[in-house]
Coordinates of C-alpha atoms and ligand atoms in Angstrom, one line a residue:
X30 CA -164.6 302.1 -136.9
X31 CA -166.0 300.9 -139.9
X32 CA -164.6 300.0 -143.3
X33 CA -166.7 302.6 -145.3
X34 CA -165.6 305.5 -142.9
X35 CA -162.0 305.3 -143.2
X36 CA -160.4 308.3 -144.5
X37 CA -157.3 307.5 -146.8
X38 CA -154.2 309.9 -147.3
X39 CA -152.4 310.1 -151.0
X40 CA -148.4 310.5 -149.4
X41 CA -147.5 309.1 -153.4
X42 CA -149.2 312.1 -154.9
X43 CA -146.8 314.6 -153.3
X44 CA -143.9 312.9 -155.7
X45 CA -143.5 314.2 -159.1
X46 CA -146.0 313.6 -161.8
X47 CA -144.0 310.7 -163.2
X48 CA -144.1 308.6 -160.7
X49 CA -148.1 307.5 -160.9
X50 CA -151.1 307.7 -163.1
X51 CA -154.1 309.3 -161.6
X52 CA -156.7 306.7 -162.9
X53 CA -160.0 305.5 -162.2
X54 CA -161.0 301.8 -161.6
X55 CA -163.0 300.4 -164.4
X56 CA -165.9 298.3 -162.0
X57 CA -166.5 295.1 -163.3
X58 CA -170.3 293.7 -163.7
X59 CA -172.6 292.5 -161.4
X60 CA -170.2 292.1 -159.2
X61 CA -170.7 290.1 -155.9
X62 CA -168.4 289.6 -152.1
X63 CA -166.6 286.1 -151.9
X64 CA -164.8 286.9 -149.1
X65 CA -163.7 289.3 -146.5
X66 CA -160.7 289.1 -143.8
X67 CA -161.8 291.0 -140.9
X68 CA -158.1 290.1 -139.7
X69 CA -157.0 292.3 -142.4
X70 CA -159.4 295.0 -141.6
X71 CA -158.3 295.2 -138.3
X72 CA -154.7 296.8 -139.7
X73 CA -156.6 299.7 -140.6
X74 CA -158.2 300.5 -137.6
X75 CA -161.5 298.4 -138.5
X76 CA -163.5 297.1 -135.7
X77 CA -166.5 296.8 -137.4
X78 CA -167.9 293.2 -138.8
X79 CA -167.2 293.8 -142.7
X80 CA -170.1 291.9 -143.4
X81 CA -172.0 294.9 -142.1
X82 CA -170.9 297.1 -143.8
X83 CA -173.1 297.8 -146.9
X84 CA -170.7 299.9 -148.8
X85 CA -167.6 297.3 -149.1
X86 CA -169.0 296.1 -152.2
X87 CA -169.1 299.2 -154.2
X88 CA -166.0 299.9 -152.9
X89 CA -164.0 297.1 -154.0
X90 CA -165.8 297.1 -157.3
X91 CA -164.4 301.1 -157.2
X92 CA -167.7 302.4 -158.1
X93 CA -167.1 305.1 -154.9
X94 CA -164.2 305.7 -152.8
X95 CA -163.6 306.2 -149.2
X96 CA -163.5 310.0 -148.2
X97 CA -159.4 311.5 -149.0
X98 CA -158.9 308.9 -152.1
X99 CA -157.6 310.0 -155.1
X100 CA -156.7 306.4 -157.4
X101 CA -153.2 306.3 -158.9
X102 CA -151.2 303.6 -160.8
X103 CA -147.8 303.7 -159.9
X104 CA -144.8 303.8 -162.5
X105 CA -142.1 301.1 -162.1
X106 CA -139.6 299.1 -164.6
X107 CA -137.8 295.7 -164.2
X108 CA -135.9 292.7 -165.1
X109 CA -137.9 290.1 -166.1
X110 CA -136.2 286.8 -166.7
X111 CA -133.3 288.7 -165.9
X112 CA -133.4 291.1 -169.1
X113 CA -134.1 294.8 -167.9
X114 CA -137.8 295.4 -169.5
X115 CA -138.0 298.9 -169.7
X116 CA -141.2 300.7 -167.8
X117 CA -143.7 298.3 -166.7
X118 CA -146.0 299.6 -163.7
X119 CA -149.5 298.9 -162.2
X120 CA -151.0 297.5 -165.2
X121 CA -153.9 296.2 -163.4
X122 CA -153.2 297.5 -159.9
X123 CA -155.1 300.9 -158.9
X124 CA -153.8 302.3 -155.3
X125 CA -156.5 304.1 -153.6
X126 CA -154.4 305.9 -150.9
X127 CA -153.1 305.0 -147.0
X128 CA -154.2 304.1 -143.6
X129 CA -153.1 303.4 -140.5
X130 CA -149.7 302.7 -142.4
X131 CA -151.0 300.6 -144.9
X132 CA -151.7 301.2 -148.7
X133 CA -155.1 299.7 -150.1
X134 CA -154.5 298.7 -154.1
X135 CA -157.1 297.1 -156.4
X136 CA -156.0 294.6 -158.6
X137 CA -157.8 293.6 -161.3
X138 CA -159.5 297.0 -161.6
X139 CA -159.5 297.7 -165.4
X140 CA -156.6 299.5 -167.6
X141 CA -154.1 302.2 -166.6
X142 CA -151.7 304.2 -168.6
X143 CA -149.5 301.2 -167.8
X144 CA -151.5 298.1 -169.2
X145 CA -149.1 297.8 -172.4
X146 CA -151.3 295.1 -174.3
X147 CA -152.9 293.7 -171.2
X148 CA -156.9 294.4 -170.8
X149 CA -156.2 295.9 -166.6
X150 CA -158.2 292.6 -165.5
X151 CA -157.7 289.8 -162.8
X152 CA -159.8 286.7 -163.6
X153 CA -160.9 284.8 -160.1
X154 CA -158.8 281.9 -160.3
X155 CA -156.1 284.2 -159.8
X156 CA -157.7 286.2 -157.2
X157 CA -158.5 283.7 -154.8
X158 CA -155.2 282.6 -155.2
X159 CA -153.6 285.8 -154.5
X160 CA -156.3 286.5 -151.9
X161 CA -155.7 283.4 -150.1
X162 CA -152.3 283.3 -150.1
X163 CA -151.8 286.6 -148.7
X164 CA -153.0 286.0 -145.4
X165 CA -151.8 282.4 -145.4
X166 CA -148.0 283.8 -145.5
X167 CA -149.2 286.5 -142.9
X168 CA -150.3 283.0 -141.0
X169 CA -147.0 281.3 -141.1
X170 CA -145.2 284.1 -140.2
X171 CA -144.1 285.5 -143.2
X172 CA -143.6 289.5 -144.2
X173 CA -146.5 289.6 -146.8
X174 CA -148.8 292.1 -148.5
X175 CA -152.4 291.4 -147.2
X176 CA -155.5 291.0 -148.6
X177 CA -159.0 292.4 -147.2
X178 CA -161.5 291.6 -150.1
X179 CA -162.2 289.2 -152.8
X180 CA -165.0 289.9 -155.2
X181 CA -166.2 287.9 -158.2
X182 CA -168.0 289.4 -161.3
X183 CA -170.2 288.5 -164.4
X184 CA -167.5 290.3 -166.7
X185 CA -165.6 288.3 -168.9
X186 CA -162.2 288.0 -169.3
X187 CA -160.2 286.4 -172.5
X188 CA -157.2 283.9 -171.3
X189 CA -156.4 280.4 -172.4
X190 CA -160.5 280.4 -172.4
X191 CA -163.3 282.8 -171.4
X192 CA -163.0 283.6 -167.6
X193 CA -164.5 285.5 -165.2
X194 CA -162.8 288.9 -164.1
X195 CA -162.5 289.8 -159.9
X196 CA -160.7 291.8 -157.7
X197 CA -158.6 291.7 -154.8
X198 CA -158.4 294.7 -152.1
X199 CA -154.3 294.4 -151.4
X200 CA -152.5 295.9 -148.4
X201 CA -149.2 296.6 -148.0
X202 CA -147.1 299.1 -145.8
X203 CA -145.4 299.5 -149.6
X204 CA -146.0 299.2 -152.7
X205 CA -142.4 300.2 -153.9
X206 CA -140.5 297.7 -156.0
X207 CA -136.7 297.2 -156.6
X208 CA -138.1 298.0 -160.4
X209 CA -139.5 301.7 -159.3
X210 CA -136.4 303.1 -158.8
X211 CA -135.0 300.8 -161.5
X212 CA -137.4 303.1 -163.3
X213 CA -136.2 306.3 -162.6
X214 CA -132.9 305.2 -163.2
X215 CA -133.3 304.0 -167.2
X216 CA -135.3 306.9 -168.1
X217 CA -132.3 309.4 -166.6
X218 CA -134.2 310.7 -164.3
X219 CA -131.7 311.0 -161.2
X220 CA -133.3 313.3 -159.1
X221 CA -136.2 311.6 -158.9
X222 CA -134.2 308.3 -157.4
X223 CA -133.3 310.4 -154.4
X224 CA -136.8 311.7 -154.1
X225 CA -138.3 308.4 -154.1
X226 CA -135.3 307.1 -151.9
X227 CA -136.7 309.7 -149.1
X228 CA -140.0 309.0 -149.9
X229 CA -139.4 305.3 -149.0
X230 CA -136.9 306.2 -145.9
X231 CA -140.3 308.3 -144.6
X232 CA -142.8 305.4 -145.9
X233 CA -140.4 302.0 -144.8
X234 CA -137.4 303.0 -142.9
X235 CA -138.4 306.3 -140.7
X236 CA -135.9 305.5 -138.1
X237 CA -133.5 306.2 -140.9
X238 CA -134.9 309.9 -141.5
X239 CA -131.9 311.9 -139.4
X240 CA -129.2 309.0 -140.3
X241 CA -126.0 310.0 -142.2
X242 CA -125.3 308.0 -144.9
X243 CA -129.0 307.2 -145.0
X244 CA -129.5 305.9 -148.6
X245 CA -126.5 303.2 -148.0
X246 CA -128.1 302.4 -144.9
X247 CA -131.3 301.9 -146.5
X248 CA -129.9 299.6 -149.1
X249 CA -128.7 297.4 -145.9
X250 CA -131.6 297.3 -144.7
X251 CA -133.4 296.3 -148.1
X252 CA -130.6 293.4 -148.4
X253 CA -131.3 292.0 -144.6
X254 CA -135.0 292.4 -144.8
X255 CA -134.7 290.0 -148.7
X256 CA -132.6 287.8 -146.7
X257 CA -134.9 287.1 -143.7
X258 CA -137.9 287.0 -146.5
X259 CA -136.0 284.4 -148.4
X260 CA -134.9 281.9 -145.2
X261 CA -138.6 282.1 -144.5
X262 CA -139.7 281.0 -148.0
X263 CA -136.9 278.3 -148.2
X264 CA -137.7 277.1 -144.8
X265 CA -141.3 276.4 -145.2
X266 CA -141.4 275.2 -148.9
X267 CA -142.6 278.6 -150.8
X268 CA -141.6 278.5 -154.4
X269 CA -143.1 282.2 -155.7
X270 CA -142.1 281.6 -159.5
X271 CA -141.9 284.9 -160.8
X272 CA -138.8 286.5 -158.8
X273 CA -138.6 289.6 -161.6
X274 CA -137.3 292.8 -159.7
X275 CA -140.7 294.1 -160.4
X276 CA -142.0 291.7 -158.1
X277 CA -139.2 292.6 -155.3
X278 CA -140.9 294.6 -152.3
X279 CA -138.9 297.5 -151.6
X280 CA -138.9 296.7 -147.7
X281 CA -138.5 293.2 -148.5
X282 CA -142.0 291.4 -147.9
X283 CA -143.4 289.2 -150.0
X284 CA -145.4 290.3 -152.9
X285 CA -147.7 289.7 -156.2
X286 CA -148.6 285.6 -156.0
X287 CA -148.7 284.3 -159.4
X288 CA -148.1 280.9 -160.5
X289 CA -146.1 280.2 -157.2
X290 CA -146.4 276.9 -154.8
X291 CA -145.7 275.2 -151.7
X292 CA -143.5 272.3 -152.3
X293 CA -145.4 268.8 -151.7
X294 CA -142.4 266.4 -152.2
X295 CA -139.0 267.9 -151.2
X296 CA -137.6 268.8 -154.4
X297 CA -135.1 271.2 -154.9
X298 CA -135.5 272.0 -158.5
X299 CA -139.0 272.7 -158.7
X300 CA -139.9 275.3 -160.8
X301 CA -143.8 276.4 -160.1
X302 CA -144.2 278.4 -163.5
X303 CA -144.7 277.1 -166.3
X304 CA -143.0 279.4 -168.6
X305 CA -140.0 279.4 -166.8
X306 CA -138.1 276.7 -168.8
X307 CA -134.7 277.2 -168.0
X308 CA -135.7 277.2 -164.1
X309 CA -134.6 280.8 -163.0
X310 CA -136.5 280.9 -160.6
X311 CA -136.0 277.1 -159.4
X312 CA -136.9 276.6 -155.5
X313 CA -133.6 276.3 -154.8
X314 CA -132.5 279.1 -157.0
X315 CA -134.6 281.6 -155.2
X316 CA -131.7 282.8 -152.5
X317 CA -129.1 283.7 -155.2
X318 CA -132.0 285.2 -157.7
X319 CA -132.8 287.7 -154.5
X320 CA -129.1 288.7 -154.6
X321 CA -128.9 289.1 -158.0
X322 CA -132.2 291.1 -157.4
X323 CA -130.6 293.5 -155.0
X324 CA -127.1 293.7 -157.0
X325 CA -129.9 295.5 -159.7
X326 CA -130.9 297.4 -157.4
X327 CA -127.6 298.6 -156.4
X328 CA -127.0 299.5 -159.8
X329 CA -130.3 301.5 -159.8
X330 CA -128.9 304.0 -156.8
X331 CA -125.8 304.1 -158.1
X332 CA -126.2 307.4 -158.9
X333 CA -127.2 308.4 -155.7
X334 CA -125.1 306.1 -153.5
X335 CA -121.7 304.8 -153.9
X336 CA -121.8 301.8 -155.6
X337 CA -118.7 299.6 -154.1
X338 CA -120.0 300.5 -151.0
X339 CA -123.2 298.9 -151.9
X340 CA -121.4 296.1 -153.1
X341 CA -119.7 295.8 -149.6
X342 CA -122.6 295.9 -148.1
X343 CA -124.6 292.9 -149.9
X344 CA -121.4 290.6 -149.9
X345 CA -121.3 291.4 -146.0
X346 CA -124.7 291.4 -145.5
X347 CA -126.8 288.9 -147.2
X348 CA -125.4 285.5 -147.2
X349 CA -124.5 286.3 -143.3
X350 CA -128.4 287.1 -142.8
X351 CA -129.7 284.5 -145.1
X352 CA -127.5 281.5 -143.5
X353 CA -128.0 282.8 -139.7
X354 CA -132.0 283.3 -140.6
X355 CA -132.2 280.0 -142.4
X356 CA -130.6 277.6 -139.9
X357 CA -132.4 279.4 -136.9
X358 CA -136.0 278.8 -138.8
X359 CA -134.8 275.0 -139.3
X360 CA -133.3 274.4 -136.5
X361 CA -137.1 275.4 -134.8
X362 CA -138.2 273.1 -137.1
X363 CA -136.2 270.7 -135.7
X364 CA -136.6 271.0 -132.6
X365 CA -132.8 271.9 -131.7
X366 CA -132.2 274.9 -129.5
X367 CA -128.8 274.3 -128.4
X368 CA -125.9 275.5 -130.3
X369 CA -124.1 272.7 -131.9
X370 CA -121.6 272.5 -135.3
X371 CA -123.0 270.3 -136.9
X372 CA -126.4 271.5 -137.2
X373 CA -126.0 272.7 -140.2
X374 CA -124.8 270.0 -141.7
X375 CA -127.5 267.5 -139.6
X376 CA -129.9 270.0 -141.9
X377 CA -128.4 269.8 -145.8
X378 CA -128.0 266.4 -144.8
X379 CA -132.1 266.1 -143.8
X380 CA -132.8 267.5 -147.3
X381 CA -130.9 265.5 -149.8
X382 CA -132.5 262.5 -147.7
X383 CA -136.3 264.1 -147.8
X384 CA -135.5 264.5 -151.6
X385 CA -133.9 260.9 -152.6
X386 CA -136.4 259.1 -150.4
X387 CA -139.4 261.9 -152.0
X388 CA -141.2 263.0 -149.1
X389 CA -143.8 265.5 -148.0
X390 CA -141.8 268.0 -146.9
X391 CA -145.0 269.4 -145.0
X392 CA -146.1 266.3 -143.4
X393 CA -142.2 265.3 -142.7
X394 CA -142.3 267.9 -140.1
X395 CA -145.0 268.3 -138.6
X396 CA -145.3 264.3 -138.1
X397 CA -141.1 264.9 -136.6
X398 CA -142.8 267.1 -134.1
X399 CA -145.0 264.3 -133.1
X400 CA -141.6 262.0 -133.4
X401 CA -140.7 259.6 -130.2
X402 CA -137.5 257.5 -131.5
X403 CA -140.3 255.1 -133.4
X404 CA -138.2 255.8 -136.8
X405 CA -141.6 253.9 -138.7
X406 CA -144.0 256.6 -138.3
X407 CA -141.5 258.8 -140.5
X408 CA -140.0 256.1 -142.9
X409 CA -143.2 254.8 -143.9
X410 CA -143.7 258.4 -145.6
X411 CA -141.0 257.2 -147.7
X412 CA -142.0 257.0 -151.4
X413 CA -139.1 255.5 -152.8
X414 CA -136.6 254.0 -150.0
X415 CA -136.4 253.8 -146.1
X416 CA -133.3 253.4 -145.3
X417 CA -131.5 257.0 -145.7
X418 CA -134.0 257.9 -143.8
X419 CA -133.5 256.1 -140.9
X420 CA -130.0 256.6 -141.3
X421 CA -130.6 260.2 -140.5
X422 CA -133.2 259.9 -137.9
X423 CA -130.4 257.7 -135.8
X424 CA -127.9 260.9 -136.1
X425 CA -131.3 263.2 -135.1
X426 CA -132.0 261.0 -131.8
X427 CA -128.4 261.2 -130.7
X428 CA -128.4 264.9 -131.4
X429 CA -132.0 265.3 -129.5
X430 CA -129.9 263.8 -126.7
X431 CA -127.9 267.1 -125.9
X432 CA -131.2 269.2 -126.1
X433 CA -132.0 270.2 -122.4
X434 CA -135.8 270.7 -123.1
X435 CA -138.3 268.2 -121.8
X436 CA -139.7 266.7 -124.6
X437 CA -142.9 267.9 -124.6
X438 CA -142.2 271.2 -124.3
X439 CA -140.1 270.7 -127.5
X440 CA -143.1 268.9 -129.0
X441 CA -144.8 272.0 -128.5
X442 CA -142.7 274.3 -129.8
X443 CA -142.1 272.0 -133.1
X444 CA -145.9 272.2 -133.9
X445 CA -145.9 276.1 -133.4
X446 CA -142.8 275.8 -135.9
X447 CA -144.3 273.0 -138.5
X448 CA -147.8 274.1 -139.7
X449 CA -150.0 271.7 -140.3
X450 CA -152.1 273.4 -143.1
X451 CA -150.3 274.9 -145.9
X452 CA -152.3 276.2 -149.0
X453 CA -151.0 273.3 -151.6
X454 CA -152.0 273.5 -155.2
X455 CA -154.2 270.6 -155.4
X456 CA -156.2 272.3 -153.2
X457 CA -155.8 275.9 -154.4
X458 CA -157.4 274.1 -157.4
X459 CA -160.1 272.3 -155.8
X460 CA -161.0 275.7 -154.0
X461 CA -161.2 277.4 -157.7
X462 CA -163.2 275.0 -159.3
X463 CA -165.6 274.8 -156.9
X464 CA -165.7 278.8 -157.0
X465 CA -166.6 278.6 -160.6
X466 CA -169.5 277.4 -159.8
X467 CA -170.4 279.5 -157.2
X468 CA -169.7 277.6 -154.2
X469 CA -167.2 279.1 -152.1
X470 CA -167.3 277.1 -149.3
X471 CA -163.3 276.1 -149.7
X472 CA -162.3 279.6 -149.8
X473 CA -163.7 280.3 -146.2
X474 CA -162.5 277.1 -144.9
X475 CA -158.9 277.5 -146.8
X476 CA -159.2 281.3 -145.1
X477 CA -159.3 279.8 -141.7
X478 CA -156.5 277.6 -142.0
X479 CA -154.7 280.6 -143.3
X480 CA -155.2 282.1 -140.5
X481 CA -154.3 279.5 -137.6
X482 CA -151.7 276.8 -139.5
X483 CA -150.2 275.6 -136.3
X484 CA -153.5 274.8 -134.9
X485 CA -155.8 271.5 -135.0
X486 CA -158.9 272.1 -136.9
X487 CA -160.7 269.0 -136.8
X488 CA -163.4 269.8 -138.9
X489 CA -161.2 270.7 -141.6
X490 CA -159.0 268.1 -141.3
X491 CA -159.8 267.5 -145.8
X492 CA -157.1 270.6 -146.0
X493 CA -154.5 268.8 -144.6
X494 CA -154.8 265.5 -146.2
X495 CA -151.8 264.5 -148.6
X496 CA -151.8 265.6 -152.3
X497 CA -152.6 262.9 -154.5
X498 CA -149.5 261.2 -156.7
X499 CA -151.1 263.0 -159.9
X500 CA -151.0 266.4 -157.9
X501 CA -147.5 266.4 -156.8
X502 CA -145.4 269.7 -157.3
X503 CA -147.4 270.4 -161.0
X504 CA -146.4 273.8 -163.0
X505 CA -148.8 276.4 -163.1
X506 CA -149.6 279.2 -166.1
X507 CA -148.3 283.0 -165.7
X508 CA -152.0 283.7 -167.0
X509 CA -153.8 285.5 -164.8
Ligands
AMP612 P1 -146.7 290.2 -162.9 O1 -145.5 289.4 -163.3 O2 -148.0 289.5 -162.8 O3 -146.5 290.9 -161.6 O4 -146.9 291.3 -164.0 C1 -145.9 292.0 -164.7 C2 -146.4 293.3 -165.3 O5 -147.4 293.0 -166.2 C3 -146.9 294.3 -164.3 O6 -146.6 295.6 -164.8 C4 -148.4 294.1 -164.4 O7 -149.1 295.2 -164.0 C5 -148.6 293.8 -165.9 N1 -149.8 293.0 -166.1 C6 -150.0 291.7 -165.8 N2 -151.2 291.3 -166.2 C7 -151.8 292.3 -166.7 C8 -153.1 292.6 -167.3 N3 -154.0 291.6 -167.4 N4 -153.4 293.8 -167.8 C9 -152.5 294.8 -167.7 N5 -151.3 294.6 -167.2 C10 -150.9 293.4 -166.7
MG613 MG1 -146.1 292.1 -160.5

């Protein structure tokens, strides 16, 4: 099959008229293909090389459509910086309709009845950023929208200075927020929560469909899908820097990349965004802002679904999923299989080491995976002192000593656990200036690496290298 002859379905159309804006995109000019992910394509039933195709670009510019699409911008509301911001929705973000059980959205695809003061654009440093890190979560495991396409433009965009607009094609089995049926909720509009509630049990949850009690047991599964998302984020260092309940996935994947970041030094009170000042949305903040997230959304079905029992469910459910989630993923890390009480405690006790002796948190583990009771070859990635360190990596042998596996079998399952290539700002950066002027070498290279993070690839061993001092765990702008 090939890109251009998909046909899309419009499921969000049946809803009530308040739920989306039927819009067109607004192409941008001359517009030019950066970048394709034929993993991506492959969702949707593509089989086809994309770099064939000789309609993709016109498509992702949205000068045609593929046959059965009807663009819509979808309504939603949300807290933002935890203050409920009335209705919000696709400002920038055009949904083209479904296939193969995934929604394609352009984002950066001009204005929408939803654009409040914003001009409906999506300049390319945030684009490649969004477009890369998409499939690099997919790569590490992650529940993630995807992205398909990445195209630049001549059209100019105001920010901080004059930049240049693109587009990303976006996938995502949902494009449903905590903040959409926060939506229908402030405007009064109760009916329409339990119309979108079956609309996302049919969409998300199918299995659901015939359940009784089905919207409580859709908020349960909303609050154990957040909690698996967030023990994966924590686990391998992703701070996303804009948590708003706008930016909360209905089925729990993780969405809309703005300023966010990979940790390079473990630090637990990094804060990614710049204009977060008062560090909501802190890395180690990120678990409890999800709850508080879902506690929102709780208060949004209220109406529909009772609301103690809500409560019981995210007190029951979340911290239990989190924790069990959480230690599992860094106890992989770790190489530990066995069940022993004091893991957890061999792993808060790892952290507050990695943090006061400011290490790589990357590096730490994928050079542990490597680790063979010579304590140096971890020390010496020490910034500040050794010997906390070593202190824990004497508990660590003696606890590798009740492990059962041979120990290069756990070797091997510790690199399939401790990626080697993780998308770090410094390079992020690197890959965008170099874009700028038209070279976008880095972005293919950065999109393999996405794609394989557990693997060796020697000839791109540059995206691995450490971040330099003046690079380490910087803030990044909202503008995008
Ligand atoms: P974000 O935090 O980036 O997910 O965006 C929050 C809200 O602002 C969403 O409703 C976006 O659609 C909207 N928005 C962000 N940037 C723009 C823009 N350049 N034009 C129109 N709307 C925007
Ligand atoms: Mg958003």
């Amino acid at each position: 099959m090939k890109f251009s002859n998909l046909q899309l379905t419009t499921p969000y159309l049946k809803l009530d008229p308040l739920f989306y804006d039927k819009v067109s995109p607004t192409p941008l000019e001359k517009p030019y293909i950066i970048s394709t992910s034929q993993d991506a394509a492959k969702l949707l039933g593509v089989d086809e090389d994309l770099n064939n195709d000789e309609r993709i670009l016109e498509l992702v510019n949205g000068e045609t459509f593929l046959a059965g699409s009807e663009p819509f911008a979808m309504a939603y509301a949300g807290h933002q910086f935890g203050y409920f911001a009335g209705r919000l929705g696709d400002g920038r973000a055009i949904n083209l309709g479904k296939v193969n059980g995934w929604n394609l959205q352009l984002k950066g695809s001009g204005l929408t009845l939803y654009s409040r003061r914003g001009d409906g654009r999506a300049v390319l440093r945030s684009s490649i950023r969004e477009y890369l890190m998409s499939e690099a979560m997919y790569g590490l495991g992650i529940e993630t929208s995807r992205a398909l396409a990445l195209i630049g433009s001549q059209s100019s965009v105001a920010r901080e200075q004059w930049e240049k607009g693109a587009i990303v094609l976006r996938l995502s089995p949902t494009w449903v927020r905590f903040g959409t049926f926060e939506y229908f909720n402030s405007i009064g509009e109760y009916s329409k929560l339990e119309e979108l509630a079956d609309y996302v049990i049919d969409e998300s949850f199918s299995y659901l469909k015939e359940e009784e009690n089905r919207y409580l047991k859709m908020y349960a599964q909303i609050v154990k899908n957040t909690a698996t998302t967030l023990a994966h984020w924590q686990s391998v260092g992703f701070n996303h820097g804009v948590m708003n309940t706008d930016n909360m996935s209905i089925d729990g994947r993780t969405i809309d990349y703005g300023p966010f970041a990979f940790l390079d030094d473990y630090d637990s009170n990094y804060v990614c965004n710049h204009t977060d000042s008062e560090g909501r949305y802190s890395f180690k903040n990120q678990p409890g802002i999800a709850h508080w997230n879902l506690s929102m959304l709780a208060r949004a079905l209220s109406p529909l679904v009772n609301y103690e029992d809500m409560q019981v469910v995210l007190d029951d459910i979340y911290a239990n999923q989190y924790e069990k989630k959480y230690l599992e993923l860094m106890k992989n890390k770790l190489g530990l299989f066995q069940e022993e009480e004091n893991d957890a405690s061999l792993v808060r006790w790892l952290l507050g080491t990695l943090e006061s002796c400011v290490v790589d948190y990357t590096l730490f583990f994928r050079k542990l995976s490597y680790y063979n009771g010579d304590n140096e070859t971890l020390t010496e990635l020490c910034e500040y002192q050794q010997r906390p360190l070593q202190e824990w990596l004497e508990a660590y042998s003696t606890r590798l000593k009740k492990e059962s596996l041979d120990d290069e079998v756990r070797k091997k399952k510790m690199l399939a656990s401790n990626p080697k290539y993780i998308l770090k700002n410094f390079l992020l950066q690197e890959a965008i200036e170099k874009a700028q002027n038209g070279d976008f070498s880095m972005v293919d290279d950065m999109l393999s690496v996405a794609h394989a993070p557990f693997d060796e690839h020697l000839e791109l061993e540059y995206l691995a290298r450490q971040t330099p001092k003046s690079a380490k765990n910087i803030k990044l702008s909202c503008s995008s």
